Coordinates of C-alpha atoms in Angstrom, one line a residue:
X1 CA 48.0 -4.4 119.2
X2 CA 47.1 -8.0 120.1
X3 CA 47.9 -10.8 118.3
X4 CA 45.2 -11.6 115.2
X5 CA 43.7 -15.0 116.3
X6 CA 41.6 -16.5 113.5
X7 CA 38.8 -19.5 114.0
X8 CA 36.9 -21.6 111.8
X9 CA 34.0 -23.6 113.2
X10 CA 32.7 -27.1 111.1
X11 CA 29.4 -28.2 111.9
X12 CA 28.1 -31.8 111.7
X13 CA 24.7 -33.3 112.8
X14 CA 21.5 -31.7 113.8
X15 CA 20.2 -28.2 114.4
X16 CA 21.2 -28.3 118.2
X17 CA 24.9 -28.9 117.1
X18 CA 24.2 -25.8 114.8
X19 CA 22.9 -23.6 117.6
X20 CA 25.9 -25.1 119.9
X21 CA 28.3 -24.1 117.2
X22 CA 26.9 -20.4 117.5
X23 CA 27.5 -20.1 121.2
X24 CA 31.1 -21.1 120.9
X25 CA 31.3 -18.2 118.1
X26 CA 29.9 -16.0 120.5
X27 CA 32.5 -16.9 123.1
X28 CA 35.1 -16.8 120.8
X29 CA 34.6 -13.6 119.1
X30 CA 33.8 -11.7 123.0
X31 CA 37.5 -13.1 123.5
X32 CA 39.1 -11.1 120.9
X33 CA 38.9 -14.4 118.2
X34 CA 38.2 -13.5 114.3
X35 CA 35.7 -16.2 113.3
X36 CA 36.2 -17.0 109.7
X37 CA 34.3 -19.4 107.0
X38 CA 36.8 -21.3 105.5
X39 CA 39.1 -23.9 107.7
X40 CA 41.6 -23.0 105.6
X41 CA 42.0 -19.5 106.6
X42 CA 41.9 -20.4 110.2
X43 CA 44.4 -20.8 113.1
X44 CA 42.4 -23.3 114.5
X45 CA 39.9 -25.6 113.0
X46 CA 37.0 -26.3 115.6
X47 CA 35.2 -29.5 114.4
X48 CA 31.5 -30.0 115.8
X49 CA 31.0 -33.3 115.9
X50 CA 28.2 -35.8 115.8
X51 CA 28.2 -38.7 118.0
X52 CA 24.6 -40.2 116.9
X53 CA 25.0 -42.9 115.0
X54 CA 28.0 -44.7 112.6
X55 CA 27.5 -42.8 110.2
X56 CA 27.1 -39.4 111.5
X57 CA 30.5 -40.7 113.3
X58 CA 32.1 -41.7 110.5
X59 CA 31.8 -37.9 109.0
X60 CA 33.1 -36.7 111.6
X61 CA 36.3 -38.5 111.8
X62 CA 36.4 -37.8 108.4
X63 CA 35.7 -34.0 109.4
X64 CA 38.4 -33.9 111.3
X65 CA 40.9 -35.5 108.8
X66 CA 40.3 -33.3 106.2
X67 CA 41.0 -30.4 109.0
X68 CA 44.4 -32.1 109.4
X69 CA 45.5 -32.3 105.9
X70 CA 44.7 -28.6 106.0
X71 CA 47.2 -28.7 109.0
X72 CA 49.8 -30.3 107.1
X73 CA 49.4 -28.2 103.9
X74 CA 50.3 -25.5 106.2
X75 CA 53.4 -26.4 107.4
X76 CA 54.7 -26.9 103.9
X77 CA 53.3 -23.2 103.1
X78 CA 50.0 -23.6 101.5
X79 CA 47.5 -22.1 104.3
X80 CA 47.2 -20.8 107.8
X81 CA 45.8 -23.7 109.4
X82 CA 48.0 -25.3 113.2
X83 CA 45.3 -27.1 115.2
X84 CA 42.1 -29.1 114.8
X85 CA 40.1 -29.7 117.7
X86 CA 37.5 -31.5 117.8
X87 CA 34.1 -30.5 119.7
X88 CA 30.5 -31.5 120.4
X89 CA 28.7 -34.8 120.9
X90 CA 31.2 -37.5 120.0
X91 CA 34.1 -35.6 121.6
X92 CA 31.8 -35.3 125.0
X93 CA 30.6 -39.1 124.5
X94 CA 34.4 -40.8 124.0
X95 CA 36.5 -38.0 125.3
X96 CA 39.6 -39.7 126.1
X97 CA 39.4 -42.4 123.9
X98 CA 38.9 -40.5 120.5
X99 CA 41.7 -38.5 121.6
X100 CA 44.2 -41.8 121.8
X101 CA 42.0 -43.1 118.7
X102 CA 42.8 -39.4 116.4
X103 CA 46.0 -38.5 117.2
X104 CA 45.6 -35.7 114.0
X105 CA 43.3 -33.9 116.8
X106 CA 44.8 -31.6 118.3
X107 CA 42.5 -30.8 121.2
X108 CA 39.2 -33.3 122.3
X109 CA 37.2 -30.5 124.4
X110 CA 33.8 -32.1 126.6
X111 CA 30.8 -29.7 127.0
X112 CA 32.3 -28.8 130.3
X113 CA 34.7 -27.2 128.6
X114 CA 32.7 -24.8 126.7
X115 CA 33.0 -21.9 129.2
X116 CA 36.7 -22.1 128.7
X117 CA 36.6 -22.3 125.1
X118 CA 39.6 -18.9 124.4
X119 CA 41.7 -20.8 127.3
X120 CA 41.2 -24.0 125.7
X121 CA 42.0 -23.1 122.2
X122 CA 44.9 -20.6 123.3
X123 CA 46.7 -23.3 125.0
X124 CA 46.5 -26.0 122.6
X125 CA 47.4 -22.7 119.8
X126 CA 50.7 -22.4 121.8
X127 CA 51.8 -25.9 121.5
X128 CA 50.4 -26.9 125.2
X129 CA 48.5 -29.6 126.1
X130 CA 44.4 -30.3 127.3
X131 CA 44.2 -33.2 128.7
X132 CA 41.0 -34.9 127.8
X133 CA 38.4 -35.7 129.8
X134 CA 36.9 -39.3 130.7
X135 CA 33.3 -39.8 129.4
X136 CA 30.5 -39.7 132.3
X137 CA 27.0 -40.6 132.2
X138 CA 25.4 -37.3 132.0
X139 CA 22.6 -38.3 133.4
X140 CA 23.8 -38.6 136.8
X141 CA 24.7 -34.7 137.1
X142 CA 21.2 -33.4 137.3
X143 CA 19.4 -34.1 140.2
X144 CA 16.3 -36.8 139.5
X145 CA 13.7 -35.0 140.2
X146 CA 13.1 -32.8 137.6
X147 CA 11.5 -29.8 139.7
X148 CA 15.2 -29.8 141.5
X149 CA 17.3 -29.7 137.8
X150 CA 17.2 -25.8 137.3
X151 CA 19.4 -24.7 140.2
X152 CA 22.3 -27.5 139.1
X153 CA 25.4 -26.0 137.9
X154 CA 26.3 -28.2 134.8
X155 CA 27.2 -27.3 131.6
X156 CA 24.2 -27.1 129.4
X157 CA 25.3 -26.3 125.6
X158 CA 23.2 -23.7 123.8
X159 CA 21.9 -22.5 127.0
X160 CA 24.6 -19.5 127.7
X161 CA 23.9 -16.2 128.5
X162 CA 26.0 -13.4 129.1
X163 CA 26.7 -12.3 132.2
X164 CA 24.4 -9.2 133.6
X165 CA 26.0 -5.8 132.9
X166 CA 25.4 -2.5 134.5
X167 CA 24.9 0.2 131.6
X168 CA 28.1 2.3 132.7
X169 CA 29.7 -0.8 132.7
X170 CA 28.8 -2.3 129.1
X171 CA 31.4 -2.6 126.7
X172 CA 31.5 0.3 124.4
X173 CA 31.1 -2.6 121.3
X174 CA 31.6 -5.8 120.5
X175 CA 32.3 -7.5 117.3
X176 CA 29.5 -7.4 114.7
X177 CA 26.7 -10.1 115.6
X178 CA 27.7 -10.6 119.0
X179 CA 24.7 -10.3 121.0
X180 CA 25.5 -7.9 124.0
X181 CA 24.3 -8.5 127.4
X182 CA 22.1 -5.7 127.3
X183 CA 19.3 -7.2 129.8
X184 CA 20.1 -9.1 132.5
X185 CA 19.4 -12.4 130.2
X186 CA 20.9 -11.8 126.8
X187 CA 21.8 -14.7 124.8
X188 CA 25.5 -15.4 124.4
X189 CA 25.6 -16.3 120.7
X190 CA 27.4 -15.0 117.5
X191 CA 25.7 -15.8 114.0
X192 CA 27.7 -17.9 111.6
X193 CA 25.7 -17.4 108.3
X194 CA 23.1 -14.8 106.8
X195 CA 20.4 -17.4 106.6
X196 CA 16.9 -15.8 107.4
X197 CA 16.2 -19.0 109.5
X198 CA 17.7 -19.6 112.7
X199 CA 17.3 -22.5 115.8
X200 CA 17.0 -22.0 119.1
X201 CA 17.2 -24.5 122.1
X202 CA 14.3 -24.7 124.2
X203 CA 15.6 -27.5 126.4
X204 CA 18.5 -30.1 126.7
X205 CA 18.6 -34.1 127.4
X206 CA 16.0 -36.6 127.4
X207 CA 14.3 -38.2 130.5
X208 CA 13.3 -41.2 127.8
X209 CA 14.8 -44.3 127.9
X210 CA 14.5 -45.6 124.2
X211 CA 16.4 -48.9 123.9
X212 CA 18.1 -47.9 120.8
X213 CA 19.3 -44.5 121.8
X214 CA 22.3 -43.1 123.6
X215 CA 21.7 -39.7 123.5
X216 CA 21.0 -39.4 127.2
X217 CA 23.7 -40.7 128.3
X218 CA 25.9 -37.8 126.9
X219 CA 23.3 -35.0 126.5
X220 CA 21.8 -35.9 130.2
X221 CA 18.0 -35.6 131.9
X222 CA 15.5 -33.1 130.1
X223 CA 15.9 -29.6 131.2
X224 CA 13.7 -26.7 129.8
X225 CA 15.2 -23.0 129.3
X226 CA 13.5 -20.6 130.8
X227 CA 10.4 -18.4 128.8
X228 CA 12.4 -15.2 129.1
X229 CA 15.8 -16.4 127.9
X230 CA 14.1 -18.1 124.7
X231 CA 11.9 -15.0 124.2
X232 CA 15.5 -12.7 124.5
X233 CA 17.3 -14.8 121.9
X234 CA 14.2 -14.7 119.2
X235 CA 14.0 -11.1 119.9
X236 CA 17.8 -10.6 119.0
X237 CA 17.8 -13.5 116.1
X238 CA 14.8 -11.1 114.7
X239 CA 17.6 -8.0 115.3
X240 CA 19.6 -10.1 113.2
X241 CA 17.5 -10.5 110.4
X242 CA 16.2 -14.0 110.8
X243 CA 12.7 -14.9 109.7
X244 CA 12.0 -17.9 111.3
X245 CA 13.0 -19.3 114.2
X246 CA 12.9 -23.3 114.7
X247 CA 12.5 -24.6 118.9
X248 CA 15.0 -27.6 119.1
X249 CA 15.3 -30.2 121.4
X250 CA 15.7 -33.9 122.2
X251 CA 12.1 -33.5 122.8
X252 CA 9.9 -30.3 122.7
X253 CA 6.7 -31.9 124.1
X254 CA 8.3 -32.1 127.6
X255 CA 9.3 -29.0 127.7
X256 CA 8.3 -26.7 131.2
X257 CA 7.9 -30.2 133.0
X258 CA 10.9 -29.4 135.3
X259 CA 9.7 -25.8 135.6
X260 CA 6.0 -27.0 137.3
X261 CA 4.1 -26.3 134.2
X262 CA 3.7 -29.2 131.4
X263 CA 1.8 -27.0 129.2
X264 CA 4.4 -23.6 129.6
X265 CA 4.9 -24.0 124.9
X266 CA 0.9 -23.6 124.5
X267 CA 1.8 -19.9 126.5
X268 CA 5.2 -19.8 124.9
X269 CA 4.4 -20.1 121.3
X270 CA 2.0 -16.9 121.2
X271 CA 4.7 -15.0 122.6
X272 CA 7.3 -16.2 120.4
X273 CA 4.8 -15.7 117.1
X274 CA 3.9 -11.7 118.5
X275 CA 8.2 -10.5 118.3
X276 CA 8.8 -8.1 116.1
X277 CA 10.4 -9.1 112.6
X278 CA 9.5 -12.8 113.3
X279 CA 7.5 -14.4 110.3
X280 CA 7.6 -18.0 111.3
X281 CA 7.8 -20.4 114.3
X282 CA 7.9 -23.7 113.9
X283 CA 8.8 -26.8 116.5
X284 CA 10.5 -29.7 116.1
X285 CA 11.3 -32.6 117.9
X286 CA 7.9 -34.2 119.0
X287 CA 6.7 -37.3 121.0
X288 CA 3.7 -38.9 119.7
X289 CA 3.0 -40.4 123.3
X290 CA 2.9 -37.2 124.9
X291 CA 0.9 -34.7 122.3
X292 CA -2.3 -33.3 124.2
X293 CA -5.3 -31.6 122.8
X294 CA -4.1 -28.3 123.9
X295 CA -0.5 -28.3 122.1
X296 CA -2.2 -29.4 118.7
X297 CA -4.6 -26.5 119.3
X298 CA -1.7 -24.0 119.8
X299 CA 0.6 -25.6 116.7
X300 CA -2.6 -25.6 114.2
X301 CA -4.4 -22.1 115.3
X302 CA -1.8 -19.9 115.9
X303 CA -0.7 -16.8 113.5
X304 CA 2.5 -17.1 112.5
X305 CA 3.0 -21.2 114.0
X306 CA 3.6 -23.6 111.8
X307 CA 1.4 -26.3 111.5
X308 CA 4.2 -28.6 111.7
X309 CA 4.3 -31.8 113.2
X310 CA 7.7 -33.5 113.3
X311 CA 6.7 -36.5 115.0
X312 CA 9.1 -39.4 116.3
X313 CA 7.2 -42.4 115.3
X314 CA 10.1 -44.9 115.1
X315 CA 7.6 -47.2 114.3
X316 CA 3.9 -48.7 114.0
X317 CA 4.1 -52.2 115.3
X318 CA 3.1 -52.5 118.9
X319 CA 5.6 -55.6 119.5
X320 CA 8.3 -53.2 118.1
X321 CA 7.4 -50.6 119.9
X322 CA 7.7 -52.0 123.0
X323 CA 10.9 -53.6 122.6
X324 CA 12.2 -50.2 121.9
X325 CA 10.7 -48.9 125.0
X326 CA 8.2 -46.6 123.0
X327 CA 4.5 -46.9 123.0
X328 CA 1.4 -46.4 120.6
X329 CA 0.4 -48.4 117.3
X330 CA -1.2 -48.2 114.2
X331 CA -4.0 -47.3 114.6
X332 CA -3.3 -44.5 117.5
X333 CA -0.4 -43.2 115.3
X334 CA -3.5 -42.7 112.3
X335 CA -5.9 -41.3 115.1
X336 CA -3.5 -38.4 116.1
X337 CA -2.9 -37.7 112.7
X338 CA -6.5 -37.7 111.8
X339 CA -6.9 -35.1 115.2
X340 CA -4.0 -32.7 113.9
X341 CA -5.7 -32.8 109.8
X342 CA -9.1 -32.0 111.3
X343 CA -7.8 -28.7 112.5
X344 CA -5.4 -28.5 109.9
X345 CA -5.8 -30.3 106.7
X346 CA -2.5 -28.5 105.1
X347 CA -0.6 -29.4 108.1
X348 CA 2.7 -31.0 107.9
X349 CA 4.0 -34.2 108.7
X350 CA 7.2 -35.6 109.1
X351 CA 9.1 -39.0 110.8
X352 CA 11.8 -40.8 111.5
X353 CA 11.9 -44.9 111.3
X354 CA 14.0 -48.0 112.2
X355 CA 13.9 -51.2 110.2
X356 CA 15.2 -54.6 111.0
X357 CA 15.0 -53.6 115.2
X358 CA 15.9 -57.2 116.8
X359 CA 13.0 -59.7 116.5
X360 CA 11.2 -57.8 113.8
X361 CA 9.1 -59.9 112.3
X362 CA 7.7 -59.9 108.7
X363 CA 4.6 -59.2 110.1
X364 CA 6.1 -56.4 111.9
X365 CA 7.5 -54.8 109.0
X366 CA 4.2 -54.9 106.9
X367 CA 2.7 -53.6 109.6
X368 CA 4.8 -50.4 109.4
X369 CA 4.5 -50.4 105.5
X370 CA 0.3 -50.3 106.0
X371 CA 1.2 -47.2 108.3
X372 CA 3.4 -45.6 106.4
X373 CA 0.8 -46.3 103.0
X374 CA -2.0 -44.3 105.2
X375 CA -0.4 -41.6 107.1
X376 CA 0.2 -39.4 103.8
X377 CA 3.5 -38.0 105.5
X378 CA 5.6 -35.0 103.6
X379 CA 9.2 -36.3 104.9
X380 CA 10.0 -39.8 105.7
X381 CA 13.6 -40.8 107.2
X382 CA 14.0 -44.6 107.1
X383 CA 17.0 -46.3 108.6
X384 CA 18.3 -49.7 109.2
X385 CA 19.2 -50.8 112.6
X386 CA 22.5 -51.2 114.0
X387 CA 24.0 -51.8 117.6
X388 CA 24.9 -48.4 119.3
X389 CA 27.1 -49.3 121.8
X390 CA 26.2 -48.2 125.7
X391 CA 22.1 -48.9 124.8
X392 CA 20.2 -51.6 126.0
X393 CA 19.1 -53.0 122.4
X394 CA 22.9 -54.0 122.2
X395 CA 22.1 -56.8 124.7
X396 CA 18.7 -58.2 123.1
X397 CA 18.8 -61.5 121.2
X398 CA 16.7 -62.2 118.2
X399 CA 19.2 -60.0 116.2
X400 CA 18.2 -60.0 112.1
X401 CA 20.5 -60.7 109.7
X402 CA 22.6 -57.9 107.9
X403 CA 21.6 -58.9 104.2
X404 CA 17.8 -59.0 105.8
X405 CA 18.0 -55.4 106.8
X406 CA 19.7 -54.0 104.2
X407 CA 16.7 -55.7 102.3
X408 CA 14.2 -54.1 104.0
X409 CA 15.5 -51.0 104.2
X410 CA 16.1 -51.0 100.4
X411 CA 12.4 -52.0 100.2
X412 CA 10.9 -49.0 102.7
X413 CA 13.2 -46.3 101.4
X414 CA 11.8 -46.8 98.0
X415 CA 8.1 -46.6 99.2
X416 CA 8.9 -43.7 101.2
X417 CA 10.4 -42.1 97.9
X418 CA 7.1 -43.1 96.2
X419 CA 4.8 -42.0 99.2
X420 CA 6.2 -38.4 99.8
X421 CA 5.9 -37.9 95.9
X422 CA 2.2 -38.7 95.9
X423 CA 1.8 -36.4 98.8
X424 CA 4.0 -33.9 97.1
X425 CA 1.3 -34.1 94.3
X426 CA -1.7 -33.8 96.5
X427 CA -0.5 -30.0 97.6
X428 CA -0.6 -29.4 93.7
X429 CA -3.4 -26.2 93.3
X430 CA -2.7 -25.2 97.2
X431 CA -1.9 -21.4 98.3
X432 CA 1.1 -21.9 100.2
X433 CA 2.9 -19.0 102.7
X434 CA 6.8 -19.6 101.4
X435 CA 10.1 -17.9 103.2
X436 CA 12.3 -17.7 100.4
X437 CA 15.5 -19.0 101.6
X438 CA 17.8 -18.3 98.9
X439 CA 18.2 -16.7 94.8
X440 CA 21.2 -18.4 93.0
X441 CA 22.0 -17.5 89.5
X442 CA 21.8 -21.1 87.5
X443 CA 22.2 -19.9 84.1
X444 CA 22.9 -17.0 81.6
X445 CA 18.9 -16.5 80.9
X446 CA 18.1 -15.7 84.8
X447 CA 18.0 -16.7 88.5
X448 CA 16.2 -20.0 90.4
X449 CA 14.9 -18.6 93.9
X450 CA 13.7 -21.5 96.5
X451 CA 12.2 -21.3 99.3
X452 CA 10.4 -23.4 101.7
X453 CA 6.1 -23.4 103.1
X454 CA 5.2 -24.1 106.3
X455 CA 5.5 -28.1 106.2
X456 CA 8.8 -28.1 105.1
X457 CA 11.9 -27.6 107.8
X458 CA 15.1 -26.8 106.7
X459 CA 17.2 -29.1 104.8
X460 CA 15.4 -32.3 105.8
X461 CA 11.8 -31.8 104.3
X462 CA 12.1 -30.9 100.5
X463 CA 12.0 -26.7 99.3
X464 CA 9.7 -25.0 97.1
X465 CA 10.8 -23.9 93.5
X466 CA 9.3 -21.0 92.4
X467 CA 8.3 -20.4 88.5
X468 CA 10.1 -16.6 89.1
X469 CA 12.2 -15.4 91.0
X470 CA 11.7 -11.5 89.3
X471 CA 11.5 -9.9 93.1
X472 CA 12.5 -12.2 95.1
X473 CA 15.0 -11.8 98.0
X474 CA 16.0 -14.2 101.0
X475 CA 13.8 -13.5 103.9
X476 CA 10.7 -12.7 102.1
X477 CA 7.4 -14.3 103.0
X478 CA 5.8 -14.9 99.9
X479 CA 2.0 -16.3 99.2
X480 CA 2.3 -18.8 96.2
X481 CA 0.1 -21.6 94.4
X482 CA 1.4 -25.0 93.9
X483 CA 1.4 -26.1 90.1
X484 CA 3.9 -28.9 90.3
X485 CA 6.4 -31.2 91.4
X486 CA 9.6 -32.2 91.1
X487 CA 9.5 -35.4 93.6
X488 CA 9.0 -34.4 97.0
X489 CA 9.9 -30.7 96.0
X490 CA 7.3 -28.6 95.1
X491 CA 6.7 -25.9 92.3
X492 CA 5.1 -22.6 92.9
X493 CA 4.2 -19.4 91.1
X494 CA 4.6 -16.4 93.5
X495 CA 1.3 -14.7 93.4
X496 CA 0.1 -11.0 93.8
X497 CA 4.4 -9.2 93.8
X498 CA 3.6 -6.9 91.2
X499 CA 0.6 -5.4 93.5
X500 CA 3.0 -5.4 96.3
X501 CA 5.8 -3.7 94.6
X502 CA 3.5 -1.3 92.8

């Protein structure tokens, strides 16, 4: 009987990191692993990291120490735990270097070691070594052109499928929420939760050059899946029992470029909304300079599409803008919004922004603040600039003060606070469509259930609060009518359940 080889995977960062995470459990599991919850009960402690920004870097160091005491509580007898290797985007960006830096890691794997992921974690298991690999620009390994990237063999994470199978060939089972390769396409990807919402890549990389962001350079160029791999995973995430599925990217509005046809997600999203099981779809990841009349028809008509606009402002002032190799303004940013309400005037907004960018002027920064006081948005993310080291902003001059943009960032964080609550309070007396997302017992008198309405994504948008939670289970679409708020969270009274169950 083979040896029992347990594996705990930690995720950090975004939604693509999540989905990342789920192909390596796929891997894992095909290869005879047991994929368990808690680091503690694990042989190996596989740490996805986050390479975006300090902070998100800073976690995941910390990640990765907190894996390690596990290690050492092990050798004294209190747990299972003998390696902790660290994964994902800050492992693939320094490589080498976080390996000399974190000595407690065991292993530093690259995305080009993903396919090898059993080998990789066997080795290191049985005391050997993995040498780690010296950070390239991934850029440079897809062709230019983006009509030529498809055909390049580089390691795309979140992309795998399992390798074609002849039926008499087909394993007679793998382990529980494996996908199988029953198609010639079928998705390579085991589930780590029971969450009725799941995320699924629709491209990787970014062929944008903002000055602020290194993403690119260890992600690489934009490259789309293909149609009938993303349409194979939702139809097996809906075998699964998810709900809704969320399209990720570095940026969604490109995708199809590279496969001749800009406007392949206004054809994709109907398909995507008609699979069986599937309640939701929702995109993410959008570029205000390249939203055309034709994708905001798709995202606001569509049954089953969210009307959800997650937008990547950054910011409103053109000066800024520019600097950060972005375009629009103001007044453009208000005129798309005023396009998207016209055809949807419950449709949700959310954005990202920098403050204190180098050479940010006051003027600047009230100019975002009269954006940010008439675009009515449901989620605001406000952050204050810092050098990331490999982008061009690192080299500008006109660098502001530390104490100036902690200042202003105080200053915009608290409007934002006060802006999402007022538009919070505008939904108050709107019908909503909520996917219940969990029921927790909070006290002895009964349960809270929460849930989330088509403006809200997961984790980063606010959640409903239902009034009752008598009926109520996790993956249940449910109409309710706003009749509060608890800051940006809403409160909702389910409507019509008793007809339903009677």
């Amino acid at each position: 009987m083979p040896e029992r080889r347990t594996v705990a995977l930690v995720t950090l960062g975004c939604a693509r990191n999540e989905v990342d995470s789920e192909e390596l459990a796929g891997r894992l599991a095909a290869d005879g692993w047991e994929l368990v919850e808690d680091a503690a009960d694990a042989d190996v402690a596989v740490v996805n990291t986050c390479g975006f920004v300090e902070a998100a870097k800073k976690d995941s160091v910390d990640a990765l120490l907190e894996a390690n005491d596990l290690k050492a509580a092990a050798k004294e007898g209190g747990g299972r735990t003998q390696a902790v290797v660290a994964v994902g985007c800050m492992a693939e960006r320094y490589g080498k270097e976080l390996a000399e830096a974190l000595p407690e890691a065991d292993g530093v794997l690259g995305f080009d070691d993903y396919a090898d992921i059993s080998d990789r974690l066997q080795t290191i298991l049985s005391g050997g070594v993995h040498a780690s690999h010296t950070p390239r620009d991934r850029r440079k390994l897809l062709p230019i052109s983006p009509a030529d990237r498809q055909q390049a063999d580089v390691a795309l994470p979140g992309h795998a499928q399992a390798p074609a199978a002849e039926p008499a060939e087909a394993p007679a089972d793998l382990p529980d929420g494996v996908a199988p390769a029953s198609g010639p396409r079928a998705p390579l990807r085991r589930r780590l939760d029971k969450s009725p919402v799941a995320s699924v890549k629709l491209a990787s990389g970014c062929d944008r050059r903002c000055s602020f962001c290194a993403i690119p350079s260890f992600r690489g160029s934009f490259i789309s899946r293909r149609p009938s791999d993303v349409l194979g995973e939702t139809r097996w995430l809906a075998e699964q029992g998810v709900k809704e599925v969320m399209l990720v990217s570095e940026n969604n509005t490109s995708y199809g470029k590279d496969l001749g046809d800009i406007r392949l997600l206004e054809t994709l999203l109907p398909e995507l909304a008609d699979v069986d099981g599937i309640e939701r779809i929702r995109v993410s990841y959008l570029q205000p300079a390249e939203m055309r009349p034709g994708l905001i028809d798709v995202l606001t008509s569509t049954p089953k599409v969210a009307p959800y606009f997650d937008l990547s402002f950054q910011h409103s002032a053109p000066d800024v803008l520019r600097a950060m190799r972005r375009f629009g303004d103001t007044d453009r940013f208000l005129e798309l919004l005023d396009t998207i309400r016209s055809k949807a005037p419950q449709a949700g907004v959310r954005s990202n922004f920098i403050v204190g960018f180098p050479g940010e002027t006051e003027a600047d920064f009230a100019e975002l603040e009269r954006f940010l006081s008439h675009a009515r948005l449901d989620a605001i993310g406000v952050f204050g600039y810092s050098d990331e080291e490999g982008t061009e902003a690192v080299t500008y001059d006109d660098k502001l003060d530390e104490d100036t943009i902690a200042e202003r960032l105080a200053h915009m964080q608290r409007l934002a606070e006060e802006l999402t609550s007022q538009r919070a309070e505008e939904r108050i007396g709107e019908t909503l469509e909520v996917l219940v997302d969990s029921v927790e017992a909070v006290d002895e008198d009964g349960d809270g259930a929460y849930g989330r309405a088509a403006h809200q994504a997961p984790e980063t948008d606010g959640q409903v609060v239902f009034t009752d939670s008598t009926g109520l289970v996790p993956g249940r679409m449910v109409t309710a009518k706003v009749v509060g708020t608890l800051g940006v969270d809403l409160v909702a009274e389910p409507l019509g359940l008793e007809e339903a169950a009677g």
